[in-house]
Coordinates of C-alpha atoms in Angstrom, one line a residue:
M1 CA -5.2 -126.4 17.6
D2 CA -7.4 -125.9 14.5
Y3 CA -8.6 -122.5 13.5
D4 CA -10.8 -121.3 10.6
H5 CA -9.5 -121.1 7.0
G6 CA -7.5 -124.3 7.2
I7 CA -5.0 -123.1 9.7
T8 CA -3.6 -125.5 12.4
A9 CA -1.1 -124.5 15.1
I10 CA 1.2 -127.4 16.0
D11 CA 3.3 -127.3 19.1
T12 CA 6.8 -128.2 18.0
G13 CA 7.8 -129.4 21.4
F14 CA 10.8 -127.0 21.6
E15 CA 11.8 -125.9 25.1
R16 CA 8.4 -126.4 26.8
P17 CA 4.7 -126.8 25.8
L18 CA 3.1 -123.8 24.1
F19 CA 6.4 -122.2 23.5
D20 CA 7.1 -122.7 19.8
A21 CA 4.5 -123.1 17.1
S22 CA 4.5 -124.3 13.5
H23 CA 1.5 -123.3 11.5
L24 CA 0.0 -125.6 8.8
L25 CA -2.2 -124.1 6.1
V26 CA -4.4 -126.3 4.0
E27 CA -6.2 -125.1 0.9
Q28 CA -8.0 -127.4 -1.6
G29 CA -6.0 -130.4 -0.4
R30 CA -2.6 -128.6 -0.8
A31 CA -0.6 -127.6 2.2
A32 CA 2.2 -125.3 3.5
F33 CA 4.0 -125.0 6.7
I34 CA 5.1 -121.7 8.2
D35 CA 8.1 -122.2 10.5
V36 CA 9.0 -125.7 11.5
G37 CA 10.9 -125.7 14.8
T38 CA 14.0 -127.9 15.1
N39 CA 15.0 -131.3 13.8
Y40 CA 13.3 -132.8 16.8
S41 CA 10.0 -131.2 15.7
V42 CA 9.9 -132.9 12.4
A43 CA 8.2 -136.2 13.6
Q44 CA 5.5 -134.2 15.3
L45 CA 4.8 -132.1 12.2
L46 CA 4.7 -135.1 9.9
G47 CA 2.5 -136.9 12.4
V48 CA -0.1 -134.1 12.1
L49 CA -0.1 -134.5 8.3
D50 CA -0.7 -138.3 8.8
Y51 CA -3.5 -137.6 11.3
K52 CA -5.2 -135.2 8.9
G53 CA -4.8 -137.6 6.0
I54 CA -2.7 -135.2 4.0
P55 CA -0.1 -136.9 1.8
R56 CA 3.4 -135.6 2.2
E57 CA 3.4 -135.1 -1.6
A58 CA 0.6 -132.5 -1.1
V59 CA 2.9 -130.1 0.8
D60 CA 3.9 -127.5 -1.7
Y61 CA 5.8 -125.1 0.6
V62 CA 7.9 -124.9 3.7
I63 CA 8.1 -121.2 4.6
V64 CA 10.5 -119.9 7.3
T65 CA 10.0 -116.4 8.6
H66 CA 13.7 -116.3 9.4
V67 CA 16.6 -118.7 9.9
H68 CA 16.9 -118.6 13.7
L69 CA 17.0 -122.3 14.7
D70 CA 13.8 -122.4 16.7
H71 CA 12.0 -121.4 13.5
A72 CA 14.1 -123.0 10.7
G73 CA 16.4 -125.5 12.4
G74 CA 14.2 -128.4 11.1
A75 CA 13.8 -127.0 7.6
G76 CA 16.3 -129.3 6.0
A77 CA 14.9 -132.4 7.6
M78 CA 11.4 -131.4 6.6
M79 CA 12.4 -130.8 3.0
A80 CA 13.9 -134.3 2.9
A81 CA 10.6 -135.7 4.0
L82 CA 8.4 -133.6 1.6
P83 CA 9.3 -134.5 -2.0
N84 CA 7.4 -131.8 -3.7
A85 CA 7.9 -128.9 -1.3
R86 CA 9.8 -125.7 -2.1
L87 CA 11.5 -123.8 0.7
V88 CA 10.5 -120.1 0.9
V89 CA 13.0 -117.9 2.8
H90 CA 14.1 -114.2 2.8
P91 CA 16.8 -113.6 0.3
R92 CA 19.3 -112.7 3.1
G93 CA 18.7 -116.1 4.7
A94 CA 18.6 -118.3 1.7
R95 CA 22.3 -119.1 1.7
H96 CA 22.1 -120.3 5.2
M97 CA 19.5 -122.9 4.3
V98 CA 21.6 -124.2 1.4
D99 CA 24.7 -124.3 3.5
P100 CA 24.0 -124.1 7.2
T101 CA 27.6 -124.1 8.3
A102 CA 27.7 -120.3 9.1
L103 CA 24.3 -120.5 10.8
V104 CA 25.5 -123.3 13.1
A105 CA 28.7 -121.3 13.8
G106 CA 26.7 -118.2 14.7
A107 CA 24.4 -120.0 17.0
S108 CA 27.3 -121.8 18.6
A109 CA 29.0 -118.4 19.3
V110 CA 25.8 -117.3 21.2
Y111 CA 24.8 -120.5 22.9
G112 CA 27.9 -122.8 22.8
A113 CA 28.6 -125.6 20.3
D114 CA 27.5 -128.4 22.7
T115 CA 24.2 -126.7 23.5
V116 CA 23.5 -126.2 19.8
R117 CA 24.2 -129.9 19.0
R118 CA 22.1 -131.1 21.9
T119 CA 19.2 -128.7 21.3
Y120 CA 18.9 -128.6 17.5
G121 CA 20.7 -131.7 16.2
E122 CA 22.5 -131.7 12.9
L123 CA 21.2 -129.2 10.4
L124 CA 20.6 -130.6 6.9
P125 CA 21.2 -128.5 3.8
V126 CA 18.5 -127.8 1.3
A127 CA 19.3 -128.1 -2.4
A128 CA 19.5 -124.7 -4.0
E129 CA 17.1 -125.5 -6.8
R130 CA 14.4 -126.1 -4.2
V131 CA 14.8 -122.7 -2.5
I132 CA 12.6 -119.7 -3.4
E133 CA 14.1 -116.4 -2.3
A134 CA 11.1 -114.4 -1.4
A135 CA 11.8 -110.7 -1.8
D136 CA 9.3 -108.1 -0.5
G137 CA 5.9 -108.6 -2.2
H138 CA 6.6 -112.1 -3.4
V139 CA 3.3 -114.0 -3.7
I140 CA 3.1 -117.7 -3.0
D141 CA 0.1 -119.4 -4.7
L142 CA -1.2 -122.2 -2.4
A143 CA -3.9 -123.8 -4.6
G144 CA -5.2 -120.3 -5.6
R145 CA -4.8 -118.8 -2.1
P146 CA -2.3 -116.0 -2.3
L147 CA 0.3 -115.7 0.5
V148 CA 2.2 -112.4 0.4
C149 CA 5.8 -112.3 1.7
L150 CA 6.7 -109.0 3.4
D151 CA 10.2 -107.8 4.3
T152 CA 10.0 -107.1 8.0
P153 CA 13.4 -106.3 9.6
G154 CA 13.8 -105.3 13.2
H155 CA 14.2 -108.7 14.9
A156 CA 16.5 -109.8 12.1
R157 CA 17.4 -108.4 8.7
H158 CA 16.4 -111.6 7.1
H159 CA 12.9 -111.7 8.5
L160 CA 9.7 -112.0 6.5
C161 CA 6.1 -112.1 7.5
V162 CA 3.3 -113.7 5.5
W163 CA 0.0 -111.9 4.8
D164 CA -2.9 -114.3 4.3
A165 CA -5.9 -112.3 2.9
R166 CA -8.2 -115.4 3.0
A167 CA -7.8 -115.5 6.8
A168 CA -7.2 -111.7 7.2
A169 CA -4.2 -112.6 9.3
C170 CA -0.4 -112.2 9.3
F171 CA 2.0 -115.0 10.2
T172 CA 4.6 -112.9 12.0
G173 CA 7.5 -115.0 13.2
D174 CA 9.1 -112.8 15.8
T175 CA 8.3 -109.4 14.3
F176 CA 5.0 -109.0 16.3
G177 CA 6.6 -110.1 19.5
I178 CA 5.9 -113.0 21.9
S179 CA 2.7 -113.8 23.7
Y180 CA 2.5 -116.9 25.9
R181 CA -0.9 -118.4 26.5
E182 CA -0.2 -118.9 30.2
L183 CA -0.1 -115.1 30.6
D184 CA -3.5 -114.5 29.0
T185 CA -6.0 -112.7 31.3
E186 CA -9.5 -111.2 31.0
Q187 CA -7.7 -108.2 29.5
G188 CA -6.5 -110.4 26.7
P189 CA -3.0 -111.5 25.6
F190 CA 0.1 -110.3 27.3
I191 CA 2.7 -109.4 24.7
F192 CA 6.3 -108.3 24.6
P193 CA 9.0 -107.6 22.0
T194 CA 11.9 -109.9 21.3
S195 CA 15.3 -108.3 20.8
T196 CA 17.3 -111.6 20.4
P197 CA 20.8 -111.2 19.1
V198 CA 22.3 -110.3 16.7
Q199 CA 20.4 -108.0 14.4
F200 CA 17.9 -106.2 16.7
E201 CA 17.1 -102.8 15.3
P202 CA 14.4 -100.9 17.3
E203 CA 13.3 -98.4 14.7
A204 CA 13.1 -101.0 12.0
M205 CA 11.0 -103.2 14.2
K206 CA 8.6 -100.4 15.0
T207 CA 8.3 -99.6 11.2
S208 CA 7.7 -103.3 10.5
I209 CA 4.9 -103.5 13.1
A210 CA 3.3 -100.4 11.7
R211 CA 3.4 -101.8 8.2
L212 CA 1.7 -105.0 9.3
L213 CA -1.2 -102.9 10.6
T214 CA -1.8 -101.3 7.2
F215 CA -3.2 -104.7 6.1
K216 CA -5.9 -104.4 8.8
P217 CA -5.4 -107.9 10.1
K218 CA -8.0 -109.5 12.3
A219 CA -5.4 -111.8 13.9
M220 CA -1.7 -112.4 14.1
F221 CA -0.2 -115.9 14.2
L222 CA 3.0 -115.7 16.3
T223 CA 5.6 -118.4 16.4
H224 CA 5.6 -117.8 20.2
Y225 CA 2.7 -118.6 20.6
S226 CA 0.1 -118.7 17.9
R227 CA -3.1 -116.7 17.5
V228 CA -3.7 -113.3 19.1
T229 CA -6.4 -110.8 18.3
G230 CA -7.0 -107.1 19.2
V231 CA -3.9 -106.4 17.1
E232 CA -4.0 -102.6 17.1
Q233 CA -3.9 -102.5 20.9
L234 CA -1.1 -105.1 21.0
A235 CA 0.9 -103.2 18.4
A236 CA 0.7 -100.0 20.6
Q237 CA 1.9 -102.1 23.6
L238 CA 4.8 -103.4 21.6
I239 CA 5.9 -100.0 20.4
E240 CA 5.8 -98.7 23.9
Q241 CA 7.9 -101.6 25.2
I242 CA 10.5 -101.4 22.4
D243 CA 11.2 -97.8 23.5
A244 CA 11.3 -99.0 27.2
L245 CA 13.8 -101.7 26.4
V246 CA 16.0 -99.2 24.6
E247 CA 15.8 -96.9 27.6
L248 CA 16.7 -99.8 29.9
A249 CA 19.7 -100.7 27.7
H250 CA 21.0 -97.1 27.8
D251 CA 20.5 -96.9 31.6
A252 CA 22.5 -100.2 32.0
N253 CA 25.2 -99.2 29.6
G254 CA 28.6 -98.3 31.2
R255 CA 27.8 -100.2 34.4
P256 CA 30.4 -102.8 35.5
E257 CA 27.7 -105.4 35.6
R258 CA 25.8 -104.2 32.5
H259 CA 24.3 -107.6 31.6
S260 CA 22.9 -108.4 35.0
A261 CA 21.6 -104.9 35.4
L262 CA 19.8 -105.2 32.1
V263 CA 18.4 -108.6 33.0
E264 CA 17.1 -107.5 36.4
G265 CA 15.7 -104.3 34.9
M266 CA 13.8 -106.3 32.3
F267 CA 12.4 -108.7 34.8
A268 CA 11.2 -105.8 36.9
Y269 CA 9.7 -104.1 33.9
F270 CA 7.9 -107.2 32.5
G271 CA 6.8 -108.2 36.0
A272 CA 5.2 -104.9 36.6
R273 CA 3.4 -105.0 33.3
A274 CA 2.2 -108.6 33.9
A275 CA 0.8 -107.5 37.3
A276 CA -1.0 -104.6 35.7
H277 CA -2.3 -107.0 33.1
G278 CA -3.9 -109.1 35.8
V279 CA -1.5 -112.1 35.6
T280 CA -1.8 -113.9 38.9
L281 CA 0.8 -116.7 38.5
G282 CA 3.2 -115.1 41.0
S283 CA 6.6 -113.6 40.4
T284 CA 8.5 -116.8 40.6
K285 CA 6.4 -118.5 37.8
I286 CA 6.4 -115.4 35.6
R287 CA 10.2 -115.2 36.0
E288 CA 10.5 -118.9 35.0
L289 CA 8.3 -118.4 31.9
L290 CA 10.2 -115.3 30.8
A291 CA 13.8 -116.4 31.8
L292 CA 15.0 -117.5 28.4
D293 CA 13.5 -114.5 26.6
V294 CA 14.8 -112.0 29.1
E295 CA 18.3 -113.5 28.8
L296 CA 18.2 -113.4 25.0
N297 CA 16.7 -109.9 24.9
A298 CA 19.5 -108.7 27.1
Q299 CA 22.1 -110.2 24.9
G300 CA 20.5 -108.7 21.8
L301 CA 20.3 -105.3 23.4
E302 CA 23.9 -105.4 24.3
V303 CA 24.9 -106.3 20.7
W304 CA 22.8 -103.4 19.6
L305 CA 24.4 -101.0 22.1
D306 CA 27.9 -102.1 21.1
R307 CA 27.2 -101.8 17.4
A308 CA 25.8 -98.3 17.9
Q309 CA 28.9 -97.2 19.7
R310 CA 31.4 -98.4 17.1

């Protein structure tokens, strides 16, 4: 999907259609990718370059909002295919791109080693000299187009967002939540926060969302999934839901079946919000679309609960 200001959303093919986006930015013949999906996404991303007639040598940057594998799993393979590119990553995540051993081990602890191998393939390391550690306020110059990296914890402590003044838009990774196009209605996008393990911090996430609004963006480009507008209203909905998820977590805490209680509570909560939003897909389809996110949200909330109690 092509947007104004040289922005293209590319479906990485991860999990299902319209689930996981990479964004290609082109300025004066030079290019950058923001988030790249998994190893299995690389052929699709390179194919879009070929289709647009953009030489691989013209890609100056591969930017990853954070190192979770649905965003950065294919970064090493992409860098191997793009001879002039530099990898831009939060300072806390840089070491995992240079040596992905711990990253794979962490993902395997959550999902299982076999699932990680099957889902993401073998992660390739990136040479340290090709890595840019983008601290808060770091400016990337894409052919004269400034892209400002913002430290935005909450979903993960190694998360950055990218402010693009040319487009008056933020590329938000997972900081500004998840919004699947199947759930759009006449009321606009349906959005919800992501508390994926293992570094969810609700107050930090709310602060990061508020900070993004200070730039007065006209649009947000989410990894899950791409462009949304009406960002002030969506931000208010996210803040409300973060507080609601925290309340659900506290209510479930101490129960013998804490995880299942939290999962079912979240399904009920999101289902009610979807119905109020005018989503008419039916409860079974909505549950199917949200199943992975609800499961991961529950896991992340439980990690947060346990950490707070230590």
